[in-house]
Amino acid sequence: MSSAQSLSSTHPTFPPDPEFAATANGTAQLYDAAAADYEGFWADQARSRITWDTDFESTLDWSEAPFAQWFVGGQLNAAYNCVDRHVAAGHGDRVAIHFEGEPGDTRTITYADLLSEVSRAANALEALGIRKGDTVAIYLPMIPEAAIAMLACARIGAPHSVVFGGFSAEALNTRINDAACKLVITADGGYRRGAPSALKPAVDAALDHAETTVDKVLVVQRTRQETPWFPERDLWWHDALAAASDTHAAPAHDSEHPLFILYTSGTTGKPKGIFHTTGGYLTQAAYTNAVVHDVHPESDVYWCTADIGWVTGHSYIVYGPLANGATQVMYEGTPDSPHQGRWWEIIQKYGVSILYTAPTAVRTFMKWGSEIPAGFDLSSLRLLGSVGEPINPEAWLWYRKYIGGDRCPIVDTWWQTETGAIMISPLPGVTTLEPGSAQRPIPGISAEILDDEGVPFTEPEKVGYLVLTKPWPAMLRGIWGDPQRYRDTYWSRFGEKYYFAGDGAKYDADGNIWLLGRVDDVMNVSGHRLSTAEIESALVSHPKVAEAAVVGASDEMTGQAVVAFVILREEHVEEADEVGEGTDLVKELRDHVAKEIGPIAKPRTIMIVAELPKTRSGKIMRRLLKDVAEGREVGDVTTLADSSVMSSIKLGLDG
Ligand code: WT7
């Protein structure tokens, strides 16, 4: 054991290793600098990390709060910052992306290669009539074209809306329509668990509506499987790029020009189009990737295992590391294809030094056993990161020991689609690490914990609500097309002064922040955000379902799991002769949810019940259903309209 390990009351903490600290990008002085002059601090980050075509006049305009403007008057091009300037600085031969396909095919893409690909793609988009301000949907597997497509959109000022490849045609359709996309970039398919899996048919189904705004579909050839084709509408990506020039002058865009829209689940059934703009987002993505992931572009090999369809892929595969000129690994597939050591094999092969992944993956590897990573050389690793949900101390300690060789610091990073970039995290080389806690706001970020009345407190172990108390550069600029929903969702629970994150939190005796999960009707399954309302509405759209209630029940592997309680329509009640899982009807309902939203939203458990617990005003009491789903004694039922409902549900389940 290399570190001086000390024991706090319940578990070990890990002071920074002096050797790591000696070269770390993060320093204690950053906290002081940000505290002394908050706007000056961010202006310095923006000017030192980003290349501006026109310098900004003022750092922050908060006069129209909660609508912020950062780096006002500044102009820049995000793609230029992520690609061209590294080539211009003589790093054209540096590898930008080591791509590892699931079947084992590989591609090495240097910054010079990336420049010519992004330029060709930008020219191709323009040739298809895409102009600054037009929105483009991207529905791709984890292949380099995903990053190239995003950067090409950014280059010409066309906001992209990336839709996770695991979402259904229905979900894709809603997102395309909400943002009125003119173009879809997709692929024939991708590789999943050793076999090609089709993607394009979902796009065809999503566009099979009279009112679509989409003119063209650009299709990357990845699997070469048989693909339905509509010649007036569909074009191959490789044909379009081959016909385009490999040079493209990057125009300057306003700092506040929209860079992308990304949909995320909220408390209602309709997903929210979170949108981010250019200057502030890019600044904070680059800054956090430097000081939290401690990326040193000249020597590190960085790997973020997220999918490009989530914000983690946006900020920490595309914009942050590429703005910093880093070398990274991109992997297409699943961790167990073709064997359970695939990730460790990839780390050994490319000499990965920084690994950023999710707790659910760590827990899966724990289950598979430490002998699997032990069979590979992981000595290149020097930093580990975690994101997406709380990491339980047991998983944290396992991650450090078996993956990090007892030497790598772990950064547990709290943030959201809405925050755009990391907000709460230790700084490696500076912070004494506390397993299980995201610890403190990073320099430049301010957070507090409020009680029910909205009063900030610092007493340890008391549970409250996490809020952010100052605007930050990468903050969402709103919900696409719905400014009122933006105010209502984030800036009303505790008034206009506080951004309400939707997470419960507490301090420990050392002042560390512990995130305790969502306090709203949002679930977190394997680090993916799902809304109870969205799954409920998917269930009731099935002809046999009369009513549905969904809860997130704690699950050892996935953090939370979707559990649904369903009331059938009268004429189908007989079909539910057997209550519980495994019946044909339950399978039919689970598949229906997959079709409506995507396989990630499939309930783990569906319970057919005769009634749901409701208050006298008709509100479903999910708290009681959660008790049942988690196998607990059912709590206080006195506010139920009919207090016998819970015993009949329990009886139905036990009998
Ligand atoms: C929600 C945001 C951040 C990108 C991936 C998820 C939860 C995220 C942590 C963490 C505890 C975390 C929160 C948050 N969350 N990171 N380190 N510790 N909880 O983005 O889909 O927008 O979800 O994920 O509940 O509100 P997202």
mmCIF file with all atom_site columns, C-alpha atoms and ligand atoms in Angstrom, residues 263-265 274 310-313 316 356 359 386-391 411-419 421-422 424 436-438 466 499 501-504 514-520 522-524 527-530, ligand 1:
data_model
loop_
_atom_site.group_PDB
_atom_site.id
_atom_site.type_symbol
_atom_site.label_atom_id
_atom_site.label_alt_id
_atom_site.label_comp_id
_atom_site.label_asym_id
_atom_site.label_entity_id
_atom_site.label_seq_id
_atom_site.pdbx_PDB_ins_code
_atom_site.Cartn_x
_atom_site.Cartn_y
_atom_site.Cartn_z
_atom_site.occupancy
_atom_site.B_iso_or_equiv
_atom_site.pdbx_formal_charge
_atom_site.auth_seq_id
_atom_site.auth_comp_id
_atom_site.auth_asym_id
_atom_site.auth_atom_id
_atom_site.pdbx_PDB_model_num
ATOM   1  C CA  . TYR A 1 263 ? -33.147 15.453 -23.744 1.00 0.00 ? 263 TYR A CA  1
ATOM   2  C CA  . THR A 1 264 ? -33.445 14.244 -20.212 1.00 0.00 ? 264 THR A CA  1
ATOM   3  C CA  . SER A 1 265 ? -36.260 12.903 -18.080 1.00 0.00 ? 265 SER A CA  1
ATOM   4  C CA  . ILE A 1 274 ? -31.846 20.863 -22.041 1.00 0.00 ? 274 ILE A CA  1
ATOM   5  C CA  . TRP A 1 310 ? -25.582 11.045 -22.567 1.00 0.00 ? 310 TRP A CA  1
ATOM   6  C CA  . VAL A 1 311 ? -24.161 14.309 -21.316 1.00 0.00 ? 311 VAL A CA  1
ATOM   7  C CA  . THR A 1 312 ? -21.070 12.508 -20.002 1.00 0.00 ? 312 THR A CA  1
ATOM   8  C CA  . GLY A 1 313 ? -20.226 11.562 -23.585 1.00 0.00 ? 313 GLY A CA  1
ATOM   9  C CA  . TYR A 1 316 ? -16.018 14.130 -21.403 1.00 0.00 ? 316 TYR A CA  1
ATOM   10 C CA  . TYR A 1 356 ? -13.849 7.547  -16.021 1.00 0.00 ? 356 TYR A CA  1
ATOM   11 C CA  . PRO A 1 359 ? -20.624 2.914  -10.200 1.00 0.00 ? 359 PRO A CA  1
ATOM   12 C CA  . SER A 1 386 ? -16.894 7.868  -11.084 1.00 0.00 ? 386 SER A CA  1
ATOM   13 C CA  . VAL A 1 387 ? -20.082 9.518  -12.321 1.00 0.00 ? 387 VAL A CA  1
ATOM   14 C CA  . GLY A 1 388 ? -23.827 9.091  -12.585 1.00 0.00 ? 388 GLY A CA  1
ATOM   15 C CA  . GLU A 1 389 ? -24.973 8.014  -9.142  1.00 0.00 ? 389 GLU A CA  1
ATOM   16 C CA  . PRO A 1 390 ? -23.613 7.757  -5.629  1.00 0.00 ? 390 PRO A CA  1
ATOM   17 C CA  . ILE A 1 391 ? -20.770 5.246  -5.390  1.00 0.00 ? 391 ILE A CA  1
ATOM   18 C CA  . VAL A 1 411 ? -12.714 11.367 -8.205  1.00 0.00 ? 411 VAL A CA  1
ATOM   19 C CA  . ASP A 1 412 ? -16.416 10.936 -7.478  1.00 0.00 ? 412 ASP A CA  1
ATOM   20 C CA  . THR A 1 413 ? -17.952 13.616 -9.673  1.00 0.00 ? 413 THR A CA  1
ATOM   21 C CA  . TRP A 1 414 ? -21.455 14.978 -9.126  1.00 0.00 ? 414 TRP A CA  1
ATOM   22 C CA  . TRP A 1 415 ? -23.129 16.883 -11.924 1.00 0.00 ? 415 TRP A CA  1
ATOM   23 C CA  . GLN A 1 416 ? -26.147 16.704 -14.236 1.00 0.00 ? 416 GLN A CA  1
ATOM   24 C CA  . THR A 1 417 ? -27.210 17.104 -17.851 1.00 0.00 ? 417 THR A CA  1
ATOM   25 C CA  . GLU A 1 418 ? -28.336 20.560 -16.741 1.00 0.00 ? 418 GLU A CA  1
ATOM   26 C CA  . THR A 1 419 ? -25.042 21.583 -15.141 1.00 0.00 ? 419 THR A CA  1
ATOM   27 C CA  . ALA A 1 421 ? -19.952 19.849 -16.484 1.00 0.00 ? 421 ALA A CA  1
ATOM   28 C CA  . ILE A 1 422 ? -18.598 18.594 -13.159 1.00 0.00 ? 422 ILE A CA  1
ATOM   29 C CA  . ILE A 1 424 ? -18.881 18.714 -6.970  1.00 0.00 ? 424 ILE A CA  1
ATOM   30 C CA  . GLY A 1 436 ? -18.645 7.468  -1.001  1.00 0.00 ? 436 GLY A CA  1
ATOM   31 C CA  . SER A 1 437 ? -18.733 11.257 -0.914  1.00 0.00 ? 437 SER A CA  1
ATOM   32 C CA  . ALA A 1 438 ? -18.387 13.707 -3.816  1.00 0.00 ? 438 ALA A CA  1
ATOM   33 C CA  . LEU A 1 466 ? -28.807 20.353 -2.674  1.00 0.00 ? 466 LEU A CA  1
ATOM   34 C CA  . TYR A 1 499 ? -30.939 26.383 -8.514  1.00 0.00 ? 499 TYR A CA  1
ATOM   35 C CA  . ALA A 1 501 ? -30.898 20.222 -8.404  1.00 0.00 ? 501 ALA A CA  1
ATOM   36 C CA  . GLY A 1 502 ? -33.515 17.661 -7.355  1.00 0.00 ? 502 GLY A CA  1
ATOM   37 C CA  . ASP A 1 503 ? -31.048 15.724 -5.182  1.00 0.00 ? 503 ASP A CA  1
ATOM   38 C CA  . GLY A 1 504 ? -31.106 15.065 -1.469  1.00 0.00 ? 504 GLY A CA  1
ATOM   39 C CA  . TRP A 1 514 ? -22.868 13.232 0.441   1.00 0.00 ? 514 TRP A CA  1
ATOM   40 C CA  . LEU A 1 515 ? -25.394 12.975 -2.376  1.00 0.00 ? 515 LEU A CA  1
ATOM   41 C CA  . LEU A 1 516 ? -28.373 10.879 -1.379  1.00 0.00 ? 516 LEU A CA  1
ATOM   42 C CA  . GLY A 1 517 ? -30.300 10.393 -4.633  1.00 0.00 ? 517 GLY A CA  1
ATOM   43 C CA  . ARG A 1 518 ? -33.254 12.146 -6.230  1.00 0.00 ? 518 ARG A CA  1
ATOM   44 C CA  . VAL A 1 519 ? -35.977 13.675 -4.146  1.00 0.00 ? 519 VAL A CA  1
ATOM   45 C CA  . ASP A 1 520 ? -38.402 13.972 -7.074  1.00 0.00 ? 520 ASP A CA  1
ATOM   46 C CA  . VAL A 1 522 ? -36.956 10.699 -11.179 1.00 0.00 ? 522 VAL A CA  1
ATOM   47 C CA  . MET A 1 523 ? -35.164 7.359  -10.968 1.00 0.00 ? 523 MET A CA  1
ATOM   48 C CA  . ASN A 1 524 ? -31.533 6.593  -11.556 1.00 0.00 ? 524 ASN A CA  1
ATOM   49 C CA  . GLY A 1 527 ? -26.623 5.976  -13.920 1.00 0.00 ? 527 GLY A CA  1
ATOM   50 C CA  . HIS A 1 528 ? -29.386 6.715  -16.431 1.00 0.00 ? 528 HIS A CA  1
ATOM   51 C CA  . ARG A 1 529 ? -32.133 9.079  -15.589 1.00 0.00 ? 529 ARG A CA  1
ATOM   52 C CA  . LEU A 1 530 ? -35.675 7.813  -16.041 1.00 0.00 ? 530 LEU A CA  1
HETATM 53 C C1  . WT7 B 2 .   ? -28.336 12.954 -11.666 1.00 0.00 ? 1   WT7 B C1  1
HETATM 54 C C2  . WT7 B 2 .   ? -28.074 13.596 -12.988 1.00 0.00 ? 1   WT7 B C2  1
HETATM 55 C C3  . WT7 B 2 .   ? -23.653 13.565 -14.508 1.00 0.00 ? 1   WT7 B C3  1
HETATM 56 C C4  . WT7 B 2 .   ? -23.754 12.891 -15.788 1.00 0.00 ? 1   WT7 B C4  1
HETATM 57 C C5  . WT7 B 2 .   ? -24.499 11.602 -15.754 1.00 0.00 ? 1   WT7 B C5  1
HETATM 58 C C6  . WT7 B 2 .   ? -25.886 11.687 -15.178 1.00 0.00 ? 1   WT7 B C6  1
HETATM 59 C C7  . WT7 B 2 .   ? -27.109 11.696 -10.137 1.00 0.00 ? 1   WT7 B C7  1
HETATM 60 C C8  . WT7 B 2 .   ? -24.767 12.065 -10.989 1.00 0.00 ? 1   WT7 B C8  1
HETATM 61 C C9  . WT7 B 2 .   ? -23.581 11.629 -9.217  1.00 0.00 ? 1   WT7 B C9  1
HETATM 62 C C10 . WT7 B 2 .   ? -22.621 11.389 -8.191  1.00 0.00 ? 1   WT7 B C10 1
HETATM 63 C C11 . WT7 B 2 .   ? -24.387 10.991 -6.706  1.00 0.00 ? 1   WT7 B C11 1
HETATM 64 C C12 . WT7 B 2 .   ? -24.947 11.506 -8.883  1.00 0.00 ? 1   WT7 B C12 1
HETATM 65 C C13 . WT7 B 2 .   ? -27.811 12.816 -9.402  1.00 0.00 ? 1   WT7 B C13 1
HETATM 66 C C14 . WT7 B 2 .   ? -28.042 13.846 -10.490 1.00 0.00 ? 1   WT7 B C14 1
HETATM 67 N N1  . WT7 B 2 .   ? -25.653 11.772 -10.010 1.00 0.00 ? 1   WT7 B N1  1
HETATM 68 N N2  . WT7 B 2 .   ? -23.516 11.966 -10.519 1.00 0.00 ? 1   WT7 B N2  1
HETATM 69 N N3  . WT7 B 2 .   ? -21.302 11.464 -8.417  1.00 0.00 ? 1   WT7 B N3  1
HETATM 70 N N4  . WT7 B 2 .   ? -23.076 11.081 -6.943  1.00 0.00 ? 1   WT7 B N4  1
HETATM 71 N N5  . WT7 B 2 .   ? -25.343 11.189 -7.626  1.00 0.00 ? 1   WT7 B N5  1
HETATM 72 O O1  . WT7 B 2 .   ? -26.558 12.843 -15.635 1.00 0.00 ? 1   WT7 B O1  1
HETATM 73 O O2  . WT7 B 2 .   ? -28.777 11.886 -16.292 1.00 0.00 ? 1   WT7 B O2  1
HETATM 74 O O3  . WT7 B 2 .   ? -28.479 14.347 -15.873 1.00 0.00 ? 1   WT7 B O3  1
HETATM 75 O O4  . WT7 B 2 .   ? -28.451 12.692 -13.989 1.00 0.00 ? 1   WT7 B O4  1
HETATM 76 O O5  . WT7 B 2 .   ? -27.490 11.828 -11.507 1.00 0.00 ? 1   WT7 B O5  1
HETATM 77 O O6  . WT7 B 2 .   ? -29.029 12.345 -8.905  1.00 0.00 ? 1   WT7 B O6  1
HETATM 78 O O7  . WT7 B 2 .   ? -29.118 14.719 -10.219 1.00 0.00 ? 1   WT7 B O7  1
HETATM 79 P P1  . WT7 B 2 .   ? -28.114 12.962 -15.514 1.00 0.00 ? 1   WT7 B P1  1
#
